[in-house]
mmCIF file of C-alpha atoms in Angstrom:
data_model
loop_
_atom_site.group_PDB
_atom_site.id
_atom_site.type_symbol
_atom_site.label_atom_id
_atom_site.label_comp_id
_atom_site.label_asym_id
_atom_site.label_seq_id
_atom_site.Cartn_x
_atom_site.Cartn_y
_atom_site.Cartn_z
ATOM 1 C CA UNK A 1 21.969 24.035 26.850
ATOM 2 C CA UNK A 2 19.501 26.385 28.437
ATOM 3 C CA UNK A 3 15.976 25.566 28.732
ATOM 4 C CA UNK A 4 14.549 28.317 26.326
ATOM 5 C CA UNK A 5 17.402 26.825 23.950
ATOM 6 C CA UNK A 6 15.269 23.779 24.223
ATOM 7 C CA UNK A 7 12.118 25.204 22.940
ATOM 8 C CA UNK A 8 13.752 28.161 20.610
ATOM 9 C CA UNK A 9 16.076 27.885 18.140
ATOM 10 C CA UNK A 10 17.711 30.171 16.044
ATOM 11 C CA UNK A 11 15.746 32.230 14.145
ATOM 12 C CA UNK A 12 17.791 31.544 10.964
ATOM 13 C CA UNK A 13 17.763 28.073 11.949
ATOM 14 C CA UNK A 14 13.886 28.392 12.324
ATOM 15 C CA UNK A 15 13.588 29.620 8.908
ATOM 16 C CA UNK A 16 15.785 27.183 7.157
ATOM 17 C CA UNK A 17 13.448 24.758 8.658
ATOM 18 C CA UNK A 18 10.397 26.238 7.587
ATOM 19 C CA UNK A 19 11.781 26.973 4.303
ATOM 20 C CA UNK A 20 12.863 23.598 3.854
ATOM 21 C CA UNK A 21 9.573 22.423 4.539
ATOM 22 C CA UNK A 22 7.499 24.421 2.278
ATOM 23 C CA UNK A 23 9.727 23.417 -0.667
ATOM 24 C CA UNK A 24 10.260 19.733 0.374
ATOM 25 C CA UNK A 25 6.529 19.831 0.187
ATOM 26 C CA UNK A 26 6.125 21.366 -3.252
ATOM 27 C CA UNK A 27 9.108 19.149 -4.259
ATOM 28 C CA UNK A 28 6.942 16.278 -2.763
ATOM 29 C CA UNK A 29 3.893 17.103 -4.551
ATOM 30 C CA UNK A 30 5.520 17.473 -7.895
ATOM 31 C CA UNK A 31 6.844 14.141 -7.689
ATOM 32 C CA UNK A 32 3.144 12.561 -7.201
ATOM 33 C CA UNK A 33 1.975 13.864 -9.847
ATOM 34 C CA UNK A 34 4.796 12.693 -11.775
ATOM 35 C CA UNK A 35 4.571 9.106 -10.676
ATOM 36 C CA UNK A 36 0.986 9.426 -11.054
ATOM 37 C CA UNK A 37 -2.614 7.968 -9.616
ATOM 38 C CA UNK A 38 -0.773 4.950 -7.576
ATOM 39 C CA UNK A 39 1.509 7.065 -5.232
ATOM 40 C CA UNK A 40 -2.120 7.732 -4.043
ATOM 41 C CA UNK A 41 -4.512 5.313 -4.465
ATOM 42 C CA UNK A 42 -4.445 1.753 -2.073
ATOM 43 C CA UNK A 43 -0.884 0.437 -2.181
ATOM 44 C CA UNK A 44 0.746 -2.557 -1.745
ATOM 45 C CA UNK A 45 2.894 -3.153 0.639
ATOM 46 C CA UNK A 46 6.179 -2.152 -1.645
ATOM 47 C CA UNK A 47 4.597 1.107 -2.375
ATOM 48 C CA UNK A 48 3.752 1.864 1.039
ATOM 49 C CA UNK A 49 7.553 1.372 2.384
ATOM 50 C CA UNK A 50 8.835 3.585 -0.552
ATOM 51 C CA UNK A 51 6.020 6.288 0.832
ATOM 52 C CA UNK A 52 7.369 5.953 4.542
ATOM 53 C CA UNK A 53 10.817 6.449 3.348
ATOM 54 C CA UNK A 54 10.305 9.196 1.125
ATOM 55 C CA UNK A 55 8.768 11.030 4.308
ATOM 56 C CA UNK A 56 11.295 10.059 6.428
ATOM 57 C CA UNK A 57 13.540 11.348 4.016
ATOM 58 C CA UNK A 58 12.291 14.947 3.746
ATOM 59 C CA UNK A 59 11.884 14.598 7.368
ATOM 60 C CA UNK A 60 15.905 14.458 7.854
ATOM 61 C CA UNK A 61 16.621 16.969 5.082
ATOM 62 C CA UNK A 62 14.296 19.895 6.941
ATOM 63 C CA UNK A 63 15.423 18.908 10.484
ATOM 64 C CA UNK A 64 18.587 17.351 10.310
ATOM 65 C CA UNK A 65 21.444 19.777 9.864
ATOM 66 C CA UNK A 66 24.216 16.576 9.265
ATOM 67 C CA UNK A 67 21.703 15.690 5.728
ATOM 68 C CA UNK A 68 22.051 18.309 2.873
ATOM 69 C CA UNK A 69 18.685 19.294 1.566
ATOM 70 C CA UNK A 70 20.118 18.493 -2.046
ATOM 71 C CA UNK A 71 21.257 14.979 -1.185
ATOM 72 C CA UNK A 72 18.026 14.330 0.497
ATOM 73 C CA UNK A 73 16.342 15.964 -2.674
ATOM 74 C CA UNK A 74 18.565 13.802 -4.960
ATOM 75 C CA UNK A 75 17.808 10.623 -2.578
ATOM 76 C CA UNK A 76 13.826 11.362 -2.505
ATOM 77 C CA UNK A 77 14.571 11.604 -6.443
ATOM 78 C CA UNK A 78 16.522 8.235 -6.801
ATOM 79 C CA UNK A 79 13.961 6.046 -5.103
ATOM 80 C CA UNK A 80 10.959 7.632 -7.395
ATOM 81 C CA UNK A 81 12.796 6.933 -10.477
ATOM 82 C CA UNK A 82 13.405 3.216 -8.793
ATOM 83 C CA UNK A 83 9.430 3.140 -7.892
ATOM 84 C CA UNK A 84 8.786 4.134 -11.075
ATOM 85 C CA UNK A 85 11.177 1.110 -12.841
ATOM 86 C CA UNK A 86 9.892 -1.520 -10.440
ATOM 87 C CA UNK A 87 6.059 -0.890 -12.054
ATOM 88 C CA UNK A 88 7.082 -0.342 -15.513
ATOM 89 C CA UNK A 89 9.044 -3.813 -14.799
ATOM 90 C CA UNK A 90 6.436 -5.259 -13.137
ATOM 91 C CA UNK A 91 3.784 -4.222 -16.064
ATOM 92 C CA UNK A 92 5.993 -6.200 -18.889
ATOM 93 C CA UNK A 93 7.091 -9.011 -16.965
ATOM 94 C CA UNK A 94 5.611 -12.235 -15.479
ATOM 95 C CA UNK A 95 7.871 -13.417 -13.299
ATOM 96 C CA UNK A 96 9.159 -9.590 -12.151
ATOM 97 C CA UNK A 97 5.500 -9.070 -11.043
ATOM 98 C CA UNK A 98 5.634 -12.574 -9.664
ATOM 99 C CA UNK A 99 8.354 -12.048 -7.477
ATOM 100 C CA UNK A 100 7.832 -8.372 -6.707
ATOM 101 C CA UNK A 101 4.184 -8.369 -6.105
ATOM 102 C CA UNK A 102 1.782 -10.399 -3.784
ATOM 103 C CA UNK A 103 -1.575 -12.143 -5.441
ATOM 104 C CA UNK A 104 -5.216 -12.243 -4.299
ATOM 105 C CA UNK A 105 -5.688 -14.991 -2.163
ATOM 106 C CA UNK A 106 -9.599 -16.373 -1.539
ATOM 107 C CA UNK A 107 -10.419 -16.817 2.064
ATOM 108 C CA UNK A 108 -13.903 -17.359 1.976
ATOM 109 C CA UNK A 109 -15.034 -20.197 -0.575
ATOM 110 C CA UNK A 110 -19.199 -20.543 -1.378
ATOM 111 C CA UNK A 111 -19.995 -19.215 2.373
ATOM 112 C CA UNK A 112 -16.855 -21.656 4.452
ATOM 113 C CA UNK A 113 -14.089 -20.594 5.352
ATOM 114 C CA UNK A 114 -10.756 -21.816 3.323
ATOM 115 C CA UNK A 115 -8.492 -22.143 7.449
ATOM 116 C CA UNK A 116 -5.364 -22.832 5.278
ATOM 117 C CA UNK A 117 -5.529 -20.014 3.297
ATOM 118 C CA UNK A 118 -6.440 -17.793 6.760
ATOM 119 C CA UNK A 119 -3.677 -19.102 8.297
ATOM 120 C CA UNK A 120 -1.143 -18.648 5.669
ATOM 121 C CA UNK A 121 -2.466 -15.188 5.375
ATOM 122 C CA UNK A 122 -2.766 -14.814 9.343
ATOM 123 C CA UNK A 123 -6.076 -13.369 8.665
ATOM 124 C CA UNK A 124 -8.818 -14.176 11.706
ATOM 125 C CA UNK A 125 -12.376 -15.424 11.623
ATOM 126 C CA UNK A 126 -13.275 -12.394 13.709
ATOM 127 C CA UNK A 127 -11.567 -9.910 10.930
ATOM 128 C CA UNK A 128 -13.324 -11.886 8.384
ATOM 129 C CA UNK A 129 -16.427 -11.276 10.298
ATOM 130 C CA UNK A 130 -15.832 -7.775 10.937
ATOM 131 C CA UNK A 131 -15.519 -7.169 7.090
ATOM 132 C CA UNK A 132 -18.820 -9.373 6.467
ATOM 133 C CA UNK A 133 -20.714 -7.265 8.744
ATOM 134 C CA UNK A 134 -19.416 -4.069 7.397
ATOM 135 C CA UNK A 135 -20.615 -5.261 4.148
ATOM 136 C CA UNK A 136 -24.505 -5.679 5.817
ATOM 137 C CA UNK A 137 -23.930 -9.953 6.497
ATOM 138 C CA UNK A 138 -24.954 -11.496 9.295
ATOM 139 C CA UNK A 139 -23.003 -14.933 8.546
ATOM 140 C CA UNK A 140 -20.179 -15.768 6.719
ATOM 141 C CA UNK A 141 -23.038 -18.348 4.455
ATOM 142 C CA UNK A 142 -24.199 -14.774 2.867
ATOM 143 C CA UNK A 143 -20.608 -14.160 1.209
ATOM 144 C CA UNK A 144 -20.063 -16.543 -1.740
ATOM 145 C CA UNK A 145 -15.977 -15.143 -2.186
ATOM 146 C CA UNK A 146 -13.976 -13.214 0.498
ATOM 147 C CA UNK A 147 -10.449 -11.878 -0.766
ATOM 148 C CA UNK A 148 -7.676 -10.991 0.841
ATOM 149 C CA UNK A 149 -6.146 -8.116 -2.168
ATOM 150 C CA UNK A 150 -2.839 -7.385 -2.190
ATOM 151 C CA UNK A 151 -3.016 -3.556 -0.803
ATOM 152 C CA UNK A 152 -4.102 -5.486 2.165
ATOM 153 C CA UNK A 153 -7.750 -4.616 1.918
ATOM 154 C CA UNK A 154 -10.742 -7.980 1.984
ATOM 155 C CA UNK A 155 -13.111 -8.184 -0.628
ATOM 156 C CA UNK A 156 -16.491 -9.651 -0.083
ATOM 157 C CA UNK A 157 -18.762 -10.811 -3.032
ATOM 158 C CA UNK A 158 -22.108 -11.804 -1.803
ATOM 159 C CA UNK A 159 -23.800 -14.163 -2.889
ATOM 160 C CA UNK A 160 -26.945 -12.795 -4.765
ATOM 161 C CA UNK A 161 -24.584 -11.015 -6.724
ATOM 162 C CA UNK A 162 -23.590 -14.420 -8.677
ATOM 163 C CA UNK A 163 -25.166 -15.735 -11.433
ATOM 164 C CA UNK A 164 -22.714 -17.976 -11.685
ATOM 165 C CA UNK A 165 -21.168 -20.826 -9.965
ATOM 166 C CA UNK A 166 -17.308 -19.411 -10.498
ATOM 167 C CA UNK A 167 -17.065 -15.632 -11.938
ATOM 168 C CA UNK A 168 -14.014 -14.873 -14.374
ATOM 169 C CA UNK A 169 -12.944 -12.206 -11.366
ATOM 170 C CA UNK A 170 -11.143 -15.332 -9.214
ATOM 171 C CA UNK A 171 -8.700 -16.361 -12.192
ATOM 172 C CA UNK A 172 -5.564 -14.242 -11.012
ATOM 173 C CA UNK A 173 -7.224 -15.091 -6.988
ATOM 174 C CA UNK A 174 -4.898 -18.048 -5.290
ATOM 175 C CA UNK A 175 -7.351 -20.134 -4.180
ATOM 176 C CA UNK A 176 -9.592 -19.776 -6.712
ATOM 177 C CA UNK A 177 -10.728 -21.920 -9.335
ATOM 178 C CA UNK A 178 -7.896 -22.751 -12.604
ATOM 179 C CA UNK A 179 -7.035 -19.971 -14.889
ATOM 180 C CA UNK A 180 -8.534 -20.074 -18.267
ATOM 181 C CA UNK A 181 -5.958 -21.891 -20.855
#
């Protein structure tokens, strides 16, 4: 292989590739809007691996001359429809969603921290912290609930926002106080 073949390919092959990536986008973009607001919004960790593969997918359909474009179309197809079942599942069963999808957990309890539940979670004081003071605290005693979601993201309640001693928001948190009967 010579060293321009290194940098140039051929132009046909150039254009396939370019081709392939304009409608691999399009295709791409259709398919968002098809599965709707949560291919974009914070995911969960499920939803995040089906996004990497779905790129990495397209990625070896425009490059990759041993992948048809169709099966990668067809593939990038299969695993939306499969997305797409998983939630539906998810929505109309308890113990799908139970095993499929990761709950809330409280790591900050009434200003203390809840270690066990940090450590399970292998969540830090210092990223704790780090989320107080993005928040405006200056001590983990200003937060009355921190919670770990389960897109990954912590949620800090302060506590001059409660009127309350426990809020209705921590029933589906683990960690939190007992669900309502």
């Amino acid at each position: 292989m010579s060293k321009l073949n290194l940098w140039i390919e051929d132009p046909l092959r150039l254009f396939e590739i370019a081709a392939g990536a304009a409608i691999f986008y399009l295709y791409i973009v259709l398919i968002v809007r098809l599965m709707g607001k949560r291919t974009t919004s914070q995911m969960n960790s499920f939803d995040w691996i089906i996004n990497i593969t779905v790129g990495s997918i397209a990625a070896s359909g425009i490059l990759l001359k041993n992948v048809s474009f169709f099966g990668a179309l067809l593939a990038i197809a299969v695993l939306a429809l499969c997305q797409w079942l998983t939630t539906k599942l998810a929505m109309n069963s308890a113990l799908f969603r139970r095993v499929l999808k990761a709950e809330p957990r409280l790591l900050v309890h009434k200003g203390r921290f809840l270690r066990d539940a940090m450590a399970r979670e292998r969540v830090s004081e210092d990223e704790i912290m780090a989320k107080l003071r993005e928040q405006g605290m200056s001590r983990v005693g200003d937060a009355n609930w921190v919670v770990l979601e389960t897109y990954g993201a912590m949620s800090v309640i302060p506590r001059e926002q409660i009127g309350l001693d426990e809020a209705s928001l921590l029933e589906n948190v683990t960690g939190g106080p007992p669900r309502s009967p």
